[in-house]
mmCIF file of C-alpha atoms and ligand atoms in Angstrom:
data_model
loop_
_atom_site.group_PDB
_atom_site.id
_atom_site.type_symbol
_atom_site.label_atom_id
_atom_site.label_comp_id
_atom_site.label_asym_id
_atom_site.label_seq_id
_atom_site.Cartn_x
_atom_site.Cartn_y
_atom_site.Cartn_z
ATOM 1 C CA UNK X 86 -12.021 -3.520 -13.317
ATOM 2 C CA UNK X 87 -10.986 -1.642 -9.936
ATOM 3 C CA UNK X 88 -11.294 2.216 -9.650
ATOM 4 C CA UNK X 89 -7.332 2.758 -10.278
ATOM 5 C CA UNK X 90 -7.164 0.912 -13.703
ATOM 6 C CA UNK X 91 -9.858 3.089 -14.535
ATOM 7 C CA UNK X 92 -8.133 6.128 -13.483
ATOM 8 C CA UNK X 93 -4.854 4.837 -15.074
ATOM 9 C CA UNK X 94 -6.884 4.833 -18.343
ATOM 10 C CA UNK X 95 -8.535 7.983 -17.997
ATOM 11 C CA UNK X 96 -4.966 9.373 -17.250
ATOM 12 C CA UNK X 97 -3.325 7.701 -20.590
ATOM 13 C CA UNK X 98 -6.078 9.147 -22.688
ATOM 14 C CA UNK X 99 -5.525 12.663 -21.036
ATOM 15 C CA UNK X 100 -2.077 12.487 -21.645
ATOM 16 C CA UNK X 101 -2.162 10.999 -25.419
ATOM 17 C CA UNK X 102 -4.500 13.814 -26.240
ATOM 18 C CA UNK X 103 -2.339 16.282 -24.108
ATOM 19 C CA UNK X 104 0.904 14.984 -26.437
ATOM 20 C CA UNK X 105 -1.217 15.684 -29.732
ATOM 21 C CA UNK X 106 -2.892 19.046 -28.894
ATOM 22 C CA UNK X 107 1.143 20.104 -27.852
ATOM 23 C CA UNK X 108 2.647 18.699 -31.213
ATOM 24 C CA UNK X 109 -0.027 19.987 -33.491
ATOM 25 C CA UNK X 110 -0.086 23.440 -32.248
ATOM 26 C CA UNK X 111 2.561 25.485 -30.434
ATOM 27 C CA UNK X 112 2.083 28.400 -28.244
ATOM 28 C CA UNK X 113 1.345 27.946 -23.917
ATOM 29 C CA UNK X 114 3.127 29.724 -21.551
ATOM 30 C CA UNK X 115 5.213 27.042 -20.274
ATOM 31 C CA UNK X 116 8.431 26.020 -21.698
ATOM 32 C CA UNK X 117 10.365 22.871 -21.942
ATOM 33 C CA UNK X 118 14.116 23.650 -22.155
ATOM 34 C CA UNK X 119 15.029 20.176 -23.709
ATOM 35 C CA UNK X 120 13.292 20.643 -26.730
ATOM 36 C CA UNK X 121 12.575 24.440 -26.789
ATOM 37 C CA UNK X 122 9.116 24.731 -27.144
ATOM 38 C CA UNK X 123 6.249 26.248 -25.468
ATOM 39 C CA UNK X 124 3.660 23.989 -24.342
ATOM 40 C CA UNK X 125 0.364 24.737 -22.454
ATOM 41 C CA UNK X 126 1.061 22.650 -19.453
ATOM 42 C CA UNK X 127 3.462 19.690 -18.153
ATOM 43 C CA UNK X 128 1.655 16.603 -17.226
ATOM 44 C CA UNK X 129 1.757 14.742 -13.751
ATOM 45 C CA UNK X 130 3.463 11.700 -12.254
ATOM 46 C CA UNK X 131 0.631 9.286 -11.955
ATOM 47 C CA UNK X 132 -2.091 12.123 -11.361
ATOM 48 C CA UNK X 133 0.851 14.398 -9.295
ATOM 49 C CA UNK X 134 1.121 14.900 -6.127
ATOM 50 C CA UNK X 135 -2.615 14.502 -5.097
ATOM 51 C CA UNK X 136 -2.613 10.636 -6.011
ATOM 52 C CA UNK X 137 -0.030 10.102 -3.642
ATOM 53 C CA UNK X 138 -0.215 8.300 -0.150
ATOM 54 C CA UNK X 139 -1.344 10.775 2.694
ATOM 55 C CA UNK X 140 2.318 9.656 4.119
ATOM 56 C CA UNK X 141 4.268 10.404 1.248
ATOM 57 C CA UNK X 142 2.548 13.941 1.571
ATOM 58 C CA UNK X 143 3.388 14.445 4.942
ATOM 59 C CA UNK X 144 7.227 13.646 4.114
ATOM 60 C CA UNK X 145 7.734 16.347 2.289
ATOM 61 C CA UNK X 146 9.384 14.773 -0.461
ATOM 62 C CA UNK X 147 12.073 16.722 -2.297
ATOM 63 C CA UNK X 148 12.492 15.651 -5.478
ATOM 64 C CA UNK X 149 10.330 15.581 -8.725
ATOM 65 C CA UNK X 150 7.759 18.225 -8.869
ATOM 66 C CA UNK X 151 4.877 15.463 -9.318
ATOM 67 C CA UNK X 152 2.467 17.689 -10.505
ATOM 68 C CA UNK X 153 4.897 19.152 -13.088
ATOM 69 C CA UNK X 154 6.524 16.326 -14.839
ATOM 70 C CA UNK X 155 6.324 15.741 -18.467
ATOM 71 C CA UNK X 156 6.703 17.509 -21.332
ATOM 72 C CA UNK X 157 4.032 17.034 -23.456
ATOM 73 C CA UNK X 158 6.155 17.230 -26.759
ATOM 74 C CA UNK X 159 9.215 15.626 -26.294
ATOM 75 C CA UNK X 160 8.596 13.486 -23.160
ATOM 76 C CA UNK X 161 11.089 15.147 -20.910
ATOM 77 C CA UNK X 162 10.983 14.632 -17.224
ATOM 78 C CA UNK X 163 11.187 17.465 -14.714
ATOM 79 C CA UNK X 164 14.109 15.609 -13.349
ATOM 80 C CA UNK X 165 16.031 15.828 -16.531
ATOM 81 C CA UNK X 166 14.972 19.160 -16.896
ATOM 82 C CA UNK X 167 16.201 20.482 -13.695
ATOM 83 C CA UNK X 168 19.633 18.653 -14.227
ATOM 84 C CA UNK X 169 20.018 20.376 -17.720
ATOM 85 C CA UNK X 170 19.389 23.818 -16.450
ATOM 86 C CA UNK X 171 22.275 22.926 -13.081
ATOM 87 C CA UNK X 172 24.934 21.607 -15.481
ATOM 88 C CA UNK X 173 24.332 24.623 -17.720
ATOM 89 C CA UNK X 174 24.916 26.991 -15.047
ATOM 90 C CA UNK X 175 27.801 25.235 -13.639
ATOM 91 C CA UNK X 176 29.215 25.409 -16.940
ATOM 92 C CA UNK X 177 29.579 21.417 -16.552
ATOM 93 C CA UNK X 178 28.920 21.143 -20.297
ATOM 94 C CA UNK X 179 32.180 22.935 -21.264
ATOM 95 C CA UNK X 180 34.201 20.803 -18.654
ATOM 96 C CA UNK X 181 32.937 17.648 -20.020
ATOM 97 C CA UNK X 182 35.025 18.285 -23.135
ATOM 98 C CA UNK X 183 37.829 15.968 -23.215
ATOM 99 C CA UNK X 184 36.868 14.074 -19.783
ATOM 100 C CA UNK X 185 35.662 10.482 -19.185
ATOM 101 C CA UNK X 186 32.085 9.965 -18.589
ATOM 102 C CA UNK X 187 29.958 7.645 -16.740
ATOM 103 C CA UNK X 188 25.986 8.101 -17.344
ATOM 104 C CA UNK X 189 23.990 5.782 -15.277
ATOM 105 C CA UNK X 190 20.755 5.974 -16.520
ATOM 106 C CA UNK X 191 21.644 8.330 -18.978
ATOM 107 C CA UNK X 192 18.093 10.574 -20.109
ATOM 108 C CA UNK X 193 17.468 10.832 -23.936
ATOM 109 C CA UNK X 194 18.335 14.649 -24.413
ATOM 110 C CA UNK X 195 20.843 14.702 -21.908
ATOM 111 C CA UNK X 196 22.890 11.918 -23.036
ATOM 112 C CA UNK X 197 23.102 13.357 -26.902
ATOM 113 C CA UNK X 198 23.729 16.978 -25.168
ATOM 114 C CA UNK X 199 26.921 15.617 -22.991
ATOM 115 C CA UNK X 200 27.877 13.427 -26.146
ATOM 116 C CA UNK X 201 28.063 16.832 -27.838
ATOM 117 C CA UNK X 202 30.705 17.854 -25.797
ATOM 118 C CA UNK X 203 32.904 15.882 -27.226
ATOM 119 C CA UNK X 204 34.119 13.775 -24.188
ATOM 120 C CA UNK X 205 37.467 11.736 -24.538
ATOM 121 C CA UNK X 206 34.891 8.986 -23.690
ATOM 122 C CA UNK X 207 31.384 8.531 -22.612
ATOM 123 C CA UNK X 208 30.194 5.334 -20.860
ATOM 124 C CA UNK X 209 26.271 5.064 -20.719
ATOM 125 C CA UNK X 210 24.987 2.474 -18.471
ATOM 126 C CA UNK X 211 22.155 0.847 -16.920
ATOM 127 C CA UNK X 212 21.747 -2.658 -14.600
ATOM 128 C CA UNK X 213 19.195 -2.961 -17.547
ATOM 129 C CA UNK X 214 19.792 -1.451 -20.533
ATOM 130 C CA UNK X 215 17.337 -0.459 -22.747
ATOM 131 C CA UNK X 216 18.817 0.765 -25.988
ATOM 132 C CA UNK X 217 22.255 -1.097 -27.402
ATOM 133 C CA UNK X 218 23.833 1.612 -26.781
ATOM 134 C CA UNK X 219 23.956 1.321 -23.285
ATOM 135 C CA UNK X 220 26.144 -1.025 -21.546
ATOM 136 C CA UNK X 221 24.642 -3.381 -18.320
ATOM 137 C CA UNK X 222 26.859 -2.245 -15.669
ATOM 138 C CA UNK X 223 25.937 -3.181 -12.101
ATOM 139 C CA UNK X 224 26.891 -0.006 -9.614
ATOM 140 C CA UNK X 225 27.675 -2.312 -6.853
ATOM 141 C CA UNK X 226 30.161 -4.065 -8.663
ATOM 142 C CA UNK X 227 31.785 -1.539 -11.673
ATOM 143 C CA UNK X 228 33.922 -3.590 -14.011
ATOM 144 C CA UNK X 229 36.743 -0.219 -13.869
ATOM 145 C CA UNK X 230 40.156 0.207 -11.897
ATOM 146 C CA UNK X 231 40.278 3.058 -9.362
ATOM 147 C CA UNK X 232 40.350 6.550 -10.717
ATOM 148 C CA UNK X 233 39.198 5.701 -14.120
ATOM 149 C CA UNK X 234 36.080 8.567 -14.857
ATOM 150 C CA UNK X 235 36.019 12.504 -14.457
ATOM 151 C CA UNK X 236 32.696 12.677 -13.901
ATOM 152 C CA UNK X 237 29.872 10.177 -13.175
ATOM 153 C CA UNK X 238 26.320 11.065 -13.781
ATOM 154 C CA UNK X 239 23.149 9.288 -11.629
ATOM 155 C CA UNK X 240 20.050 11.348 -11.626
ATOM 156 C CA UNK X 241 17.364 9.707 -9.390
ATOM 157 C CA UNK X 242 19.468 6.719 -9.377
ATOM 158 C CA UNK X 243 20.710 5.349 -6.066
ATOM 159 C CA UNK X 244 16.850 5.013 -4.385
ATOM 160 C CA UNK X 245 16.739 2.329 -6.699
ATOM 161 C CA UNK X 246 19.935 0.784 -5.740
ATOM 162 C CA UNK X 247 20.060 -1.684 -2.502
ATOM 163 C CA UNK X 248 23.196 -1.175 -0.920
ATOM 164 C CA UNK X 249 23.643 2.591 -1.586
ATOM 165 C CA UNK X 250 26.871 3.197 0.242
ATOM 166 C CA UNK X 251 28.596 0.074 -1.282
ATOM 167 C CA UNK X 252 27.149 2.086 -4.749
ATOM 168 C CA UNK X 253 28.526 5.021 -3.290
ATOM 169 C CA UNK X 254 32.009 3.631 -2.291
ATOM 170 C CA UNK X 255 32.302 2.336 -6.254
ATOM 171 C CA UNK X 256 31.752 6.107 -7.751
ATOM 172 C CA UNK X 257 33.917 7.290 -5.451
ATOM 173 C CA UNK X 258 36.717 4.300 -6.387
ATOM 174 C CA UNK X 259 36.404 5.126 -9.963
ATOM 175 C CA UNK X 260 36.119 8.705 -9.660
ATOM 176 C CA UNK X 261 39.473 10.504 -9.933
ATOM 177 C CA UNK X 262 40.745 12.864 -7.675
ATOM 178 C CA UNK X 263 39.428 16.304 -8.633
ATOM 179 C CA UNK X 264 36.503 14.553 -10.786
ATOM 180 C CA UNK X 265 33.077 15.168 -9.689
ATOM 181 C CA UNK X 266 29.672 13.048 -8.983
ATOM 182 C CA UNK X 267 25.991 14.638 -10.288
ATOM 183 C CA UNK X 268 24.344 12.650 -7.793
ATOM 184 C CA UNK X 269 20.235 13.699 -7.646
ATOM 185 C CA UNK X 270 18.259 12.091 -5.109
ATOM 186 C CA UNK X 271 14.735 12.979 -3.663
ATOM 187 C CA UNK X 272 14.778 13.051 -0.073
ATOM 188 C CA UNK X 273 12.295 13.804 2.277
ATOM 189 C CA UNK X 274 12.674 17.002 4.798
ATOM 190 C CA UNK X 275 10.837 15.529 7.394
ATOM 191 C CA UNK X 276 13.423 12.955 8.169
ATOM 192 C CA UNK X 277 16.148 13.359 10.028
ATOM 193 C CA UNK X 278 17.785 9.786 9.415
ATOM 194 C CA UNK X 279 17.132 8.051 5.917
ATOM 195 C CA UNK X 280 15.246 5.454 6.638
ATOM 196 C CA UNK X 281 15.691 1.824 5.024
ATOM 197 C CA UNK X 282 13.801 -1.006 6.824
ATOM 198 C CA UNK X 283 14.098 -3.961 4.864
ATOM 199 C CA UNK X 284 10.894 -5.758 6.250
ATOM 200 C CA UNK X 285 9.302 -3.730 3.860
ATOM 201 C CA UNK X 286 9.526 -5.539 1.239
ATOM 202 C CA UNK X 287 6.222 -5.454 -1.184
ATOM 203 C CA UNK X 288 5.477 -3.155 -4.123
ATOM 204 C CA UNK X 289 2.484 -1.538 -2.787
ATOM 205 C CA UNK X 290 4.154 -1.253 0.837
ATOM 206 C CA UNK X 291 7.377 0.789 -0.891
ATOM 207 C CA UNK X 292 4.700 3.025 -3.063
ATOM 208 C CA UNK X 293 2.829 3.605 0.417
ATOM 209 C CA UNK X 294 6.194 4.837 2.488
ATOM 210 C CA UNK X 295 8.942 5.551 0.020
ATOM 211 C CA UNK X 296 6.623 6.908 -2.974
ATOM 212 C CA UNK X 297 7.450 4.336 -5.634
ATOM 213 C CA UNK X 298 7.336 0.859 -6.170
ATOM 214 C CA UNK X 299 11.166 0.459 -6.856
ATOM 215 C CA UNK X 300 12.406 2.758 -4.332
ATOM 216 C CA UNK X 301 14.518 0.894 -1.726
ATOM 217 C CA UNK X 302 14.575 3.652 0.989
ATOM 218 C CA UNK X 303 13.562 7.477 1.934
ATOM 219 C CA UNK X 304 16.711 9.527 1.962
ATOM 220 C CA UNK X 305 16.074 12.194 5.012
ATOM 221 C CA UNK X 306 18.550 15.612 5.761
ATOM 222 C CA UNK X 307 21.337 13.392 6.327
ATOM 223 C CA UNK X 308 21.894 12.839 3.258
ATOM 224 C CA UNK X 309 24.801 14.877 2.412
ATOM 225 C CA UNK X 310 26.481 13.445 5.170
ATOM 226 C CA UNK X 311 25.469 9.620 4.368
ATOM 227 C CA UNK X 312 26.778 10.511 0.282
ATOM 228 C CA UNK X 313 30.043 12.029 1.746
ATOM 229 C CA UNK X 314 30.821 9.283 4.204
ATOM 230 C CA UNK X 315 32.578 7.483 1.309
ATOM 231 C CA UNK X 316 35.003 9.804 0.864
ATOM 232 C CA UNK X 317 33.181 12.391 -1.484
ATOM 233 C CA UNK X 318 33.206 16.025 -0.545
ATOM 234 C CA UNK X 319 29.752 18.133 -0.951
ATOM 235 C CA UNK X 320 29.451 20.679 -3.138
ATOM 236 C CA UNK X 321 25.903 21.222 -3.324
ATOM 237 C CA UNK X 322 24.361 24.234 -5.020
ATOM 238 C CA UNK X 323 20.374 25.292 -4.833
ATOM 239 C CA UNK X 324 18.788 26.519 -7.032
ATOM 240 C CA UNK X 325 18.122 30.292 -6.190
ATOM 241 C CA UNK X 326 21.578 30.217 -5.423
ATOM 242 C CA UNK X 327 22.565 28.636 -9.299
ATOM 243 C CA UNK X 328 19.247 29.663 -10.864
ATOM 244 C CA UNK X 329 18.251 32.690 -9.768
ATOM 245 C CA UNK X 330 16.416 33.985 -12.840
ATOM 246 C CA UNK X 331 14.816 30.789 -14.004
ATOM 247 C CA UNK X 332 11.446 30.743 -13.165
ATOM 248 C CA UNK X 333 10.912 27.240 -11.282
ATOM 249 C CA UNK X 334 6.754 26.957 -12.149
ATOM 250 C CA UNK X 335 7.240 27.899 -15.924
ATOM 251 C CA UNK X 336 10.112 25.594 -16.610
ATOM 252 C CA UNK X 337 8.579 22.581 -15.018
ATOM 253 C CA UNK X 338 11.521 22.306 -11.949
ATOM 254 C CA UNK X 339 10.709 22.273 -8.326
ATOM 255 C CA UNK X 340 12.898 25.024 -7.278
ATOM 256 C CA UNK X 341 13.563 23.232 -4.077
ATOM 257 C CA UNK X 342 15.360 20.165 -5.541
ATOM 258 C CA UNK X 343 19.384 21.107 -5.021
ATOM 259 C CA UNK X 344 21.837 20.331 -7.207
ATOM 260 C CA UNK X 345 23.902 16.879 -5.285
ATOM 261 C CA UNK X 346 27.540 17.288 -6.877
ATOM 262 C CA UNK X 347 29.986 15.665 -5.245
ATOM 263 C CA UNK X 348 33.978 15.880 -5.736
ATOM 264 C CA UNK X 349 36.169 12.802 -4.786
ATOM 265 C CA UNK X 350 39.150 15.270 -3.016
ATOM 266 C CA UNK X 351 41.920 12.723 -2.130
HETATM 267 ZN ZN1 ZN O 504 10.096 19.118 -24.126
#
């Protein structure tokens, strides 16, 4: 047994007793705003951020806050946190009603909060669905005429996806004009130029320079300008400038992830 699968276990028994200490008693001064409860402390990505390669650290990677991740009671990411909080205070929620929906890897409390809305329809989708309520769509190749969707949803989605701006070039196809793209992406702020080499092309060499096994590239500053050279037109929001009275460390959101919409103008 090598040292990590021991520190993999010790982390899953940390985290299952985490889980039951946070659903047996409530109270911590933390709170999860996907299931609205208090809990003492969100757990880390993997071990957070110190577990991570000493290049991924020096990247500067916007994105997840690591360290700050899940919620011990319902499961909750930081990610889908974060986007709950930005679609709130766009007031995205009320301008779902009556629109068409496409949810790429649509997150457990945010799908059933959009469905709420009461969409004219709501498409949830994965290349590999995992519930049967979720259709296999392939983002390369989306099975819909042009301007067919309001709004499409992919949060931490298109690091996974090879060809990003053929991925990019199919929202933007099935977007309509005026509808809008919730596109969240970490990125590093170190980088100038994302960077994609496909020579690297093992598991462990994509955890050492991009941060995750499945990630295909590291997005760097350009990428505003590498999302909007399909046609899309930025309207990014931060969050200081959306969220200015949620406090980042006790809802679990790194405060410098932005909020990536994107409107298809013409
Ligand atoms: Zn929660």
């Amino acid at each position: 047994m090598d040292i990590f699968a021991v520190g993999d276990i010790s982390m899953s028994i940390l985290h299952t007793i985490e889980r039951f200490i946070a659903r047996t008693f409530s109270g911590g001064s933390f709170y999860c705003c996907l299931c609205d409860k208090n809990v003492r402390r969100f757990l880390p990505y993997r071990g957070g951020r110190s577990n991570e390669s000493a290049f991924i650290k020096e990247m500067k990677i916007v994105g997840s806050d690591v360290d700050n991740f899940e919620c011990p009671n319902c499961g909750a990411h930081d990610r889908e946190r974060h986007l709950f909080l930005y679609l709130n205070a766009a007031d995205l929620f009320t301008k779902f009603c009556g629109k068409d929906i496409l949810h790429f890897a649509p997150e457990r409390h945010l799908s059933a909060r959009i469905a709420e809305c009461s969409p004219n329809t709501y498409v949830k989708a994965d290349l590999y669905p995992y519930t049967t309520d979720i259709v296999p769509l392939d983002l390369l190749d989306l099975p819909y005429p042009n301007c067919s969707f309001d709004f499409l949803v992919a949060n931490h989605v298109l690091e996974h996806v090879g060809d990003d701006l053929r991925a990019l070039s199919e929202i933007c196809r099935v977007l309509r004009v005026g509808g809008a793209a919730i596109l969240q992406t970490p990125f590093s702020e170190r980088l100038n130029i994302t960077w994609q080499d496909d020579g690297i092309d093992s598991a462990s060499a994509r955890l050492i320079v991009y941060g995750q096994e499945d990630h295909l590239r590291l997005y760097g500053n350009d990428i505003i300008k590498r999302f909007s050279s399909v046609g899309l037109s930025p309207l990014v929001a931060t969050h200081v400038g959306l969220l200015p009275s949620v406090n980042a460390s006790m809802f679990g959101v790194n405060p410098h992830e932005p909020f990536f919409l994107f409107e298809r103008r013409e």
